[in-house]
Amino acid sequence: EAGVVQSPRYKIIEKKQPVAFWCNPISGHNTLYWYLQNLGQGPELLIRYENEEAVDDSQLPKDRFSAERLKGVDSTLKIQPAELGDSAVYLCASSLGDTVMNEQYFGPGTRLTVT
Amino acid sequence: GEDVEQSLFLSVREGDSSVINCTYTDSSSTYLYWYKQEPGAGLQLLTYIFSNMDMKQDQRLTVLLNKKDKHLSLRIADTQTGDSAIYFCAAGGSQGNLIFGKGTKLSVKP
């Protein structure tokens, strides 16, 4: 069974440019998460989807970040315009979402460098 | 909000036991988790413990939970060089998300 797939793995852009990250969760997983991981830190939740509905986007900086999960499967996270401080790893995770245990499976992440 | 704290570094010799400690603040966390992250990779769930348990053992891994003190530990027996990685403690947040600590970098010396 394929795990969580993310692309691209690495992205280098200049500040003020737009950037998009893509995530394909594990088949059958209804819940999808985007996390931000700064260097030397643990992941921090940006947004959580239940199917196609964003049920927790309280930590998403909505002035420049947006996300969508059309048809409740793949998801895209966008930053426009990017700032130097956005350099980080963006992790996508998925889970079945129907148990209290809520085991989350993580993708390898997209490492973004903003110059 | 929920806060999870861990020591940042641990160095052990191959064959010794490693103990990684974690404290959390939200006593309502139902599950507590340990994740492993190798360089350039995503997080891999190692083990978890339900909040009404004191201990869970899974092969070389032993998780101890002191719910009164909100203290969680991960013991790795017979630590190998392949165990070198960053280990994250995580608590289940009230919104169904996970709150992670900053991670403990485990270095295993031959």
PDB file of C-alpha atoms in Angstrom, chain B residues 36-96:
ATOM      1  CA  LYS B  36      10.522   8.898  14.935  1.00  0.00           C
ATOM      2  CA  GLN B  37      11.939  11.146  12.233  1.00  0.00           C
ATOM      3  CA  GLU B  38      15.022  10.213  10.255  1.00  0.00           C
ATOM      4  CA  PRO B  39      16.882  12.831   8.201  1.00  0.00           C
ATOM      5  CA  GLY B  40      14.900  13.963   5.167  1.00  0.00           C
ATOM      6  CA  ALA B  41      11.953  11.756   6.021  1.00  0.00           C
ATOM      7  CA  GLY B  42       8.493  12.231   7.426  1.00  0.00           C
ATOM      8  CA  LEU B  43       7.413  11.145  10.864  1.00  0.00           C
ATOM      9  CA  GLN B  44       6.880   7.474  11.580  1.00  0.00           C
ATOM     10  CA  LEU B  45       4.600   6.396  14.412  1.00  0.00           C
ATOM     11  CA  LEU B  46       6.593   4.189  16.773  1.00  0.00           C
ATOM     12  CA  THR B  47       4.119   3.517  19.512  1.00  0.00           C
ATOM     13  CA  TYR B  48       1.311   5.072  21.493  1.00  0.00           C
ATOM     14  CA  ILE B  49      -0.303   4.676  24.882  1.00  0.00           C
ATOM     15  CA  PHE B  50      -3.871   5.163  25.998  1.00  0.00           C
ATOM     16  CA  SER B  51      -4.226   7.561  28.909  1.00  0.00           C
ATOM     17  CA  ASN B  52      -5.666   4.937  31.268  1.00  0.00           C
ATOM     18  CA  MET B  53      -2.548   2.772  30.922  1.00  0.00           C
ATOM     19  CA  ASP B  54       0.651   3.027  32.960  1.00  0.00           C
ATOM     20  CA  MET B  55       2.929   1.062  30.702  1.00  0.00           C
ATOM     21  CA  LYS B  56       3.073  -0.405  27.242  1.00  0.00           C
ATOM     22  CA  GLN B  57       5.787  -2.664  25.891  1.00  0.00           C
ATOM     23  CA  ASP B  58       6.395  -3.356  22.223  1.00  0.00           C
ATOM     24  CA  GLN B  59       9.543  -5.372  21.489  1.00  0.00           C
ATOM     25  CA  ARG B  60      12.479  -3.084  22.356  1.00  0.00           C
ATOM     26  CA  LEU B  61      10.228  -0.152  23.185  1.00  0.00           C
ATOM     27  CA  THR B  62       8.688   0.534  26.588  1.00  0.00           C
ATOM     28  CA  VAL B  63       6.413   3.493  27.191  1.00  0.00           C
ATOM     29  CA  LEU B  64       5.748   4.656  30.749  1.00  0.00           C
ATOM     30  CA  LEU B  65       3.001   7.117  31.580  1.00  0.00           C
ATOM     31  CA  ASN B  66       2.645   8.965  34.866  1.00  0.00           C
ATOM     32  CA  LYS B  67      -0.692  10.656  34.405  1.00  0.00           C
ATOM     33  CA  LYS B  68      -0.557  12.443  37.760  1.00  0.00           C
ATOM     34  CA  ASP B  69       2.698  14.182  36.829  1.00  0.00           C
ATOM     35  CA  LYS B  70       1.813  14.358  33.108  1.00  0.00           C
ATOM     36  CA  HIS B  71       5.098  12.646  32.319  1.00  0.00           C
ATOM     37  CA  LEU B  72       5.721  10.249  29.468  1.00  0.00           C
ATOM     38  CA  SER B  73       8.892   8.331  28.698  1.00  0.00           C
ATOM     39  CA  LEU B  74      10.153   6.112  25.910  1.00  0.00           C
ATOM     40  CA  ARG B  75      12.762   3.484  26.698  1.00  0.00           C
ATOM     41  CA  ILE B  76      14.631   1.832  23.854  1.00  0.00           C
ATOM     42  CA  ALA B  77      16.418  -1.315  24.953  1.00  0.00           C
ATOM     43  CA  ASP B  78      19.670  -2.436  23.307  1.00  0.00           C
ATOM     44  CA  THR B  79      19.949   0.800  21.334  1.00  0.00           C
ATOM     45  CA  GLN B  80      21.419   0.388  17.858  1.00  0.00           C
ATOM     46  CA  THR B  81      23.043   2.879  15.487  1.00  0.00           C
ATOM     47  CA  GLY B  82      19.934   2.616  13.332  1.00  0.00           C
ATOM     48  CA  ASP B  83      17.949   4.125  16.185  1.00  0.00           C
ATOM     49  CA  SER B  84      19.750   7.443  15.695  1.00  0.00           C
ATOM     50  CA  ALA B  85      17.003   9.904  14.795  1.00  0.00           C
ATOM     51  CA  ILE B  86      14.812  12.606  16.265  1.00  0.00           C
ATOM     52  CA  TYR B  87      12.036  11.344  18.532  1.00  0.00           C
ATOM     53  CA  PHE B  88       8.885  13.382  18.981  1.00  0.00           C
ATOM     54  CA  CYS B  89       6.414  13.107  21.790  1.00  0.00           C
ATOM     55  CA  ALA B  90       2.865  14.114  20.831  1.00  0.00           C
ATOM     56  CA  ALA B  91      -0.371  14.544  22.725  1.00  0.00           C
ATOM     57  CA  GLY B  92      -3.838  14.355  21.256  1.00  0.00           C
ATOM     58  CA  GLY B  93      -5.299  17.873  21.213  1.00  0.00           C
ATOM     59  CA  SER B  94      -8.903  18.740  21.917  1.00  0.00           C
ATOM     60  CA  GLN B  95      -9.597  19.324  18.204  1.00  0.00           C
ATOM     61  CA  GLY B  96      -8.354  15.924  17.065  1.00  0.00           C
TER      62      GLY B  96
END
